[in-house]
PDB file of C-alpha atoms in Angstrom:
ATOM      1  CA  MET A 950      85.532 116.668 105.899  1.00  0.00           C
ATOM      2  CA  HIS A 951      85.775 120.490 106.386  1.00  0.00           C
ATOM      3  CA  ASP A 952      89.569 120.255 107.142  1.00  0.00           C
ATOM      4  CA  LEU A 953      90.187 118.305 103.994  1.00  0.00           C
ATOM      5  CA  LEU A 954      91.631 120.592 101.091  1.00  0.00           C
ATOM      6  CA  LEU A 955      89.288 121.002  98.176  1.00  0.00           C
ATOM      7  CA  ARG A 956      91.444 119.007  95.675  1.00  0.00           C
ATOM      8  CA  ASP A 957      92.008 116.211  98.144  1.00  0.00           C
ATOM      9  CA  ALA A 958      88.136 115.983  98.664  1.00  0.00           C
ATOM     10  CA  ALA A 959      87.207 116.180  95.029  1.00  0.00           C
ATOM     11  CA  MET A 960      90.178 113.465  94.364  1.00  0.00           C
ATOM     12  CA  ALA A 961      88.673 111.245  97.139  1.00  0.00           C
ATOM     13  CA  ALA A 962      85.212 111.469  95.765  1.00  0.00           C
ATOM     14  CA  ALA A 963      86.438 110.838  92.032  1.00  0.00           C
ATOM     15  CA  VAL A 964      88.528 107.746  93.164  1.00  0.00           C
ATOM     16  CA  LEU A 965      86.060 106.222  95.367  1.00  0.00           C
ATOM     17  CA  ALA A 966      83.050 106.579  92.713  1.00  0.00           C
ATOM     18  CA  PHE A 967      85.324 105.364  90.201  1.00  0.00           C
ATOM     19  CA  PHE A 968      86.066 102.440  92.022  1.00  0.00           C
ATOM     20  CA  ALA A 969      82.482 102.007  92.830  1.00  0.00           C
ATOM     21  CA  SER A 970      81.635 101.776  89.298  1.00  0.00           C
ATOM     22  CA  ALA A 971      83.903  98.797  89.035  1.00  0.00           C
ATOM     23  CA  TRP A 972      82.474  97.055  91.850  1.00  0.00           C
ATOM     24  CA  PHE A 973      79.225  97.433  90.304  1.00  0.00           C
ATOM     25  CA  GLY A 974      80.400  95.987  87.223  1.00  0.00           C
ATOM     26  CA  TRP A 975      81.638  93.102  89.141  1.00  0.00           C
ATOM     27  CA  ALA A 976      78.364  92.533  90.537  1.00  0.00           C
ATOM     28  CA  GLN A 977      76.982  92.016  87.281  1.00  0.00           C
ATOM     29  CA  GLU A 978      78.095  88.493  87.113  1.00  0.00           C
ATOM     30  CA  ARG A 979      75.145  86.280  87.516  1.00  0.00           C
ATOM     31  CA  PRO A 980      72.909  88.937  89.357  1.00  0.00           C
ATOM     32  CA  PRO A 981      69.663  87.807  90.696  1.00  0.00           C
ATOM     33  CA  ALA A 982      66.502  88.931  88.456  1.00  0.00           C
ATOM     34  CA  GLY A 983      65.575  92.621  88.555  1.00  0.00           C
ATOM     35  CA  TRP A 984      68.996  93.447  89.698  1.00  0.00           C
ATOM     36  CA  LYS A 985      70.776  94.493  86.377  1.00  0.00           C
ATOM     37  CA  ALA A 986      69.031  97.770  85.855  1.00  0.00           C
ATOM     38  CA  LEU A 987      69.877  98.957  89.668  1.00  0.00           C
ATOM     39  CA  LEU A 988      73.677  97.724  89.101  1.00  0.00           C
ATOM     40  CA  ALA A 989      73.352  99.725  85.877  1.00  0.00           C
ATOM     41  CA  ILE A 990      72.220 102.952  87.691  1.00  0.00           C
ATOM     42  CA  GLY A 991      74.989 102.285  90.098  1.00  0.00           C
ATOM     43  CA  SER A 992      77.462 102.415  87.667  1.00  0.00           C
ATOM     44  CA  VAL A 993      76.344 105.101  85.489  1.00  0.00           C
ATOM     45  CA  GLY A 994      76.032 107.372  88.793  1.00  0.00           C
ATOM     46  CA  SER A 995      79.424 106.262  89.868  1.00  0.00           C
ATOM     47  CA  VAL A 996      80.872 107.298  86.424  1.00  0.00           C
ATOM     48  CA  LEU A 997      79.059 110.655  86.551  1.00  0.00           C
ATOM     49  CA  VAL A 998      80.148 111.620  90.186  1.00  0.00           C
ATOM     50  CA  ALA A 999      83.910 110.326  89.350  1.00  0.00           C
ATOM     51  CA  GLY A1000      83.771 112.644  86.211  1.00  0.00           C
ATOM     52  CA  ALA A1001      82.406 115.547  87.839  1.00  0.00           C
ATOM     53  CA  THR A1002      84.798 115.454  90.933  1.00  0.00           C
ATOM     54  CA  GLY A1003      87.571 114.749  88.680  1.00  0.00           C
ATOM     55  CA  VAL A1004      87.035 117.717  86.762  1.00  0.00           C
ATOM     56  CA  LEU A1005      86.776 119.809  90.053  1.00  0.00           C
ATOM     57  CA  ALA A1006      90.004 118.511  91.202  1.00  0.00           C
ATOM     58  CA  ALA A1007      91.636 119.195  87.902  1.00  0.00           C
ATOM     59  CA  VAL A1008      90.466 122.597  87.881  1.00  0.00           C
ATOM     60  CA  ASN A1009      91.541 123.037  91.633  1.00  0.00           C
ATOM     61  CA  TRP A1010      94.672 121.311  91.130  1.00  0.00           C
ATOM     62  CA  SER A1011      96.937 124.314  92.421  1.00  0.00           C
ATOM     63  CA  SER A1012      95.014 124.611  95.535  1.00  0.00           C
ATOM     64  CA  GLY A1013      97.309 122.307  97.189  1.00  0.00           C
ATOM     65  CA  SER A1014      97.119 118.504  98.508  1.00  0.00           C
ATOM     66  CA  VAL A1015      98.359 116.656 101.909  1.00  0.00           C
ATOM     67  CA  LEU A1016     100.407 114.817  99.151  1.00  0.00           C
ATOM     68  CA  ASP A1017     102.505 117.754  98.165  1.00  0.00           C
ATOM     69  CA  ASP A1018     104.379 116.522 101.272  1.00  0.00           C
ATOM     70  CA  GLN A1019     107.130 113.980  99.700  1.00  0.00           C
ATOM     71  CA  ALA A1020     106.818 111.750 102.956  1.00  0.00           C
ATOM     72  CA  ARG A1021     103.192 111.657 102.502  1.00  0.00           C
ATOM     73  CA  PHE A1022     103.252 111.052  98.652  1.00  0.00           C
ATOM     74  CA  GLU A1023     105.820 108.293  99.126  1.00  0.00           C
ATOM     75  CA  SER A1024     103.649 106.670 101.888  1.00  0.00           C
ATOM     76  CA  TYR A1025     100.861 106.873  99.746  1.00  0.00           C
ATOM     77  CA  LEU A1026     102.572 105.131  96.726  1.00  0.00           C
ATOM     78  CA  VAL A1027     104.100 102.260  99.111  1.00  0.00           C
ATOM     79  CA  ILE A1028     100.475 101.796 100.524  1.00  0.00           C
ATOM     80  CA  VAL A1029      98.975 101.387  97.009  1.00  0.00           C
ATOM     81  CA  GLY A1030     101.909  99.207  95.678  1.00  0.00           C
ATOM     82  CA  ILE A1031     101.380  96.917  98.786  1.00  0.00           C
ATOM     83  CA  GLU A1032      97.537  96.892  98.228  1.00  0.00           C
ATOM     84  CA  PHE A1033      97.676  95.982  94.597  1.00  0.00           C
ATOM     85  CA  GLY A1034     100.439  93.332  95.216  1.00  0.00           C
ATOM     86  CA  VAL A1035      98.510  91.518  98.167  1.00  0.00           C
ATOM     87  CA  ALA A1036      95.127  91.720  96.222  1.00  0.00           C
ATOM     88  CA  SER A1037      96.834  90.205  93.048  1.00  0.00           C
ATOM     89  CA  LEU A1038      98.683  87.552  95.041  1.00  0.00           C
ATOM     90  CA  GLY A1039      95.699  86.610  96.947  1.00  0.00           C
ATOM     91  CA  ALA A1040      93.633  86.555  93.876  1.00  0.00           C
ATOM     92  CA  GLY A1041      96.332  84.401  92.092  1.00  0.00           C
ATOM     93  CA  VAL A1042      96.303  81.991  94.910  1.00  0.00           C
ATOM     94  CA  LEU A1043      92.377  81.621  95.040  1.00  0.00           C
ATOM     95  CA  ALA A1044      92.546  80.939  91.413  1.00  0.00           C
ATOM     96  CA  LEU A1045      95.032  78.222  91.540  1.00  0.00           C
ATOM     97  CA  ARG A1046      92.948  76.584  94.207  1.00  0.00           C
ATOM     98  CA  ARG A1047      89.744  77.278  92.282  1.00  0.00           C
ATOM     99  CA  GLY A1048      88.268  79.543  94.868  1.00  0.00           C
ATOM    100  CA  PHE A1049      86.956  81.931  92.371  1.00  0.00           C
ATOM    101  CA  ALA A1050      83.962  82.845  94.137  1.00  0.00           C
ATOM    102  CA  TYR A1051      86.139  84.329  96.974  1.00  0.00           C
ATOM    103  CA  ILE A1052      88.473  86.658  94.765  1.00  0.00           C
ATOM    104  CA  ALA A1053      85.832  89.385  95.153  1.00  0.00           C
ATOM    105  CA  PRO A1054      85.671  89.191  99.165  1.00  0.00           C
ATOM    106  CA  TRP A1055      89.652  88.885  99.178  1.00  0.00           C
ATOM    107  CA  VAL A1056      90.030  91.898  97.038  1.00  0.00           C
ATOM    108  CA  CYS A1057      87.254  94.072  99.228  1.00  0.00           C
ATOM    109  CA  LEU A1058      89.129  92.832 102.500  1.00  0.00           C
ATOM    110  CA  VAL A1059      92.601  94.244 101.110  1.00  0.00           C
ATOM    111  CA  VAL A1060      90.765  97.440  99.840  1.00  0.00           C
ATOM    112  CA  GLY A1061      89.154  97.733 103.427  1.00  0.00           C
ATOM    113  CA  VAL A1062      92.417  97.124 105.023  1.00  0.00           C
ATOM    114  CA  HIS A1063      94.473  99.642 103.061  1.00  0.00           C
ATOM    115  CA  PHE A1064      92.129 102.425 104.228  1.00  0.00           C
ATOM    116  CA  PHE A1065      93.562 102.149 107.685  1.00  0.00           C
ATOM    117  CA  PRO A1066      96.932 103.547 106.700  1.00  0.00           C
ATOM    118  CA  MET A1067      95.369 105.617 104.005  1.00  0.00           C
ATOM    119  CA  ALA A1068      93.434 107.770 106.273  1.00  0.00           C
ATOM    120  CA  SER A1069      96.327 108.904 108.372  1.00  0.00           C
ATOM    121  CA  VAL A1070      98.370 109.621 105.243  1.00  0.00           C
ATOM    122  CA  LEU A1071      95.796 111.348 103.469  1.00  0.00           C
ATOM    123  CA  GLY A1072      94.436 113.186 106.578  1.00  0.00           C
ATOM    124  CA  ASN A1073      91.097 111.920 106.225  1.00  0.00           C
ATOM    125  CA  PRO A1074      89.567 110.380 109.408  1.00  0.00           C
ATOM    126  CA  GLY A1075      86.308 109.027 107.314  1.00  0.00           C
ATOM    127  CA  PHE A1076      88.720 106.561 105.725  1.00  0.00           C
ATOM    128  CA  TYR A1077      88.927 104.769 109.151  1.00  0.00           C
ATOM    129  CA  VAL A1078      85.148 104.117 109.049  1.00  0.00           C
ATOM    130  CA  LEU A1079      85.473 102.974 105.342  1.00  0.00           C
ATOM    131  CA  ALA A1080      88.008 100.530 106.412  1.00  0.00           C
ATOM    132  CA  VAL A1081      85.912  99.024 108.992  1.00  0.00           C
ATOM    133  CA  VAL A1082      82.892  98.802 106.882  1.00  0.00           C
ATOM    134  CA  LEU A1083      84.555  97.052 103.904  1.00  0.00           C
ATOM    135  CA  THR A1084      86.787  95.110 106.049  1.00  0.00           C
ATOM    136  CA  VAL A1085      83.405  93.623 107.702  1.00  0.00           C
ATOM    137  CA  LEU A1086      81.558  93.546 104.515  1.00  0.00           C
ATOM    138  CA  ALA A1087      84.396  91.174 103.209  1.00  0.00           C
ATOM    139  CA  PHE A1088      83.561  88.802 105.711  1.00  0.00           C
ATOM    140  CA  ALA A1089      79.879  89.271 105.610  1.00  0.00           C
ATOM    141  CA  ALA A1090      79.411  89.181 101.837  1.00  0.00           C
ATOM    142  CA  PRO A1091      80.085  85.503 101.381  1.00  0.00           C
ATOM    143  CA  LEU A1092      77.612  84.713 104.478  1.00  0.00           C
ATOM    144  CA  LEU A1093      75.012  86.971 102.759  1.00  0.00           C
ATOM    145  CA  ALA A1094      75.381  85.326  99.617  1.00  0.00           C
ATOM    146  CA  ALA A1095      74.886  81.774 100.859  1.00  0.00           C
ATOM    147  CA  ARG A1096      71.722  83.194 102.705  1.00  0.00           C
ATOM    148  CA  ARG A1097      70.217  84.690  99.802  1.00  0.00           C
ATOM    149  CA  GLY A1098      71.482  82.117  97.201  1.00  0.00           C
ATOM    150  CA  VAL A1099      73.072  84.746  95.205  1.00  0.00           C
ATOM    151  CA  PRO A1100      76.619  84.798  93.770  1.00  0.00           C
ATOM    152  CA  VAL A1101      79.198  85.926  96.280  1.00  0.00           C
ATOM    153  CA  SER A1102      80.792  88.276  93.642  1.00  0.00           C
ATOM    154  CA  PHE A1103      76.967  90.130  93.191  1.00  0.00           C
ATOM    155  CA  ALA A1104      76.952  90.103  97.160  1.00  0.00           C
ATOM    156  CA  THR A1105      80.354  91.720  97.576  1.00  0.00           C
ATOM    157  CA  GLY A1106      80.179  93.799  94.436  1.00  0.00           C
ATOM    158  CA  ALA A1107      77.073  95.269  94.881  1.00  0.00           C
ATOM    159  CA  SER A1108      77.531  95.961  98.700  1.00  0.00           C
ATOM    160  CA  ALA A1109      81.208  97.564  97.959  1.00  0.00           C
ATOM    161  CA  GLY A1110      79.840  99.700  95.188  1.00  0.00           C
ATOM    162  CA  THR A1111      77.218 101.098  97.337  1.00  0.00           C
ATOM    163  CA  VAL A1112      79.612 101.672 100.170  1.00  0.00           C
ATOM    164  CA  LEU A1113      82.040 103.430  97.748  1.00  0.00           C
ATOM    165  CA  LEU A1114      79.341 105.507  96.103  1.00  0.00           C
ATOM    166  CA  LEU A1115      77.915 106.470  99.545  1.00  0.00           C
ATOM    167  CA  PHE A1116      81.471 107.754 100.853  1.00  0.00           C
ATOM    168  CA  ALA A1117      82.104 109.394  97.507  1.00  0.00           C
ATOM    169  CA  LEU A1118      78.786 111.281  98.003  1.00  0.00           C
ATOM    170  CA  TRP A1119      79.782 112.120 101.480  1.00  0.00           C
ATOM    171  CA  SER A1120      82.775 113.608 100.243  1.00  0.00           C
ATOM    172  CA  VAL A1121      81.041 115.746  97.695  1.00  0.00           C
ATOM    173  CA  ALA A1122      78.659 116.616 100.442  1.00  0.00           C
ATOM    174  CA  GLY A1123      81.806 118.142 102.443  1.00  0.00           C
ATOM    175  CA  LEU A1124      82.810 120.292  99.331  1.00  0.00           C
ATOM    176  CA  LEU A1125      79.219 121.651  99.468  1.00  0.00           C
ATOM    177  CA  GLY A1126      79.151 122.376 103.103  1.00  0.00           C
TER     178      GLY A1126
END
């Protein structure tokens, strides 16, 4: 983490925490008793981390980024475009086939896979670990949901939100260390 530029580490934390809050929100679809408060804490905590690190990135915007390189920036845009396109297309197909319960794991899978090329583009080797964890989680969440008798969206959202928030905090720790 120490090799990352300040702006890049702060933006990584901000983006990961922002999307963690979205996953905690997705998990609120019929959560088990006692989980609403924990999910709310995760959401609010994620928003606070995203806000603080977003401000840190903005204040240090001129400090430089790996995305200042035009080729890296273009690769970043292509990866994000493909990610959103594949996630949307798959979600649409699942919705048409009444596979609504599997939209969250599908999106988690696409997000996980997108971190493999993103790790190289952003020069953040920690993203390889994040890619593996989210990809495995996408397959494990439906099994966990069935075993625990909880909605798949809850199992996926709570797990992905937690993983993303932990990686955001890891980025923050890198900024402090």
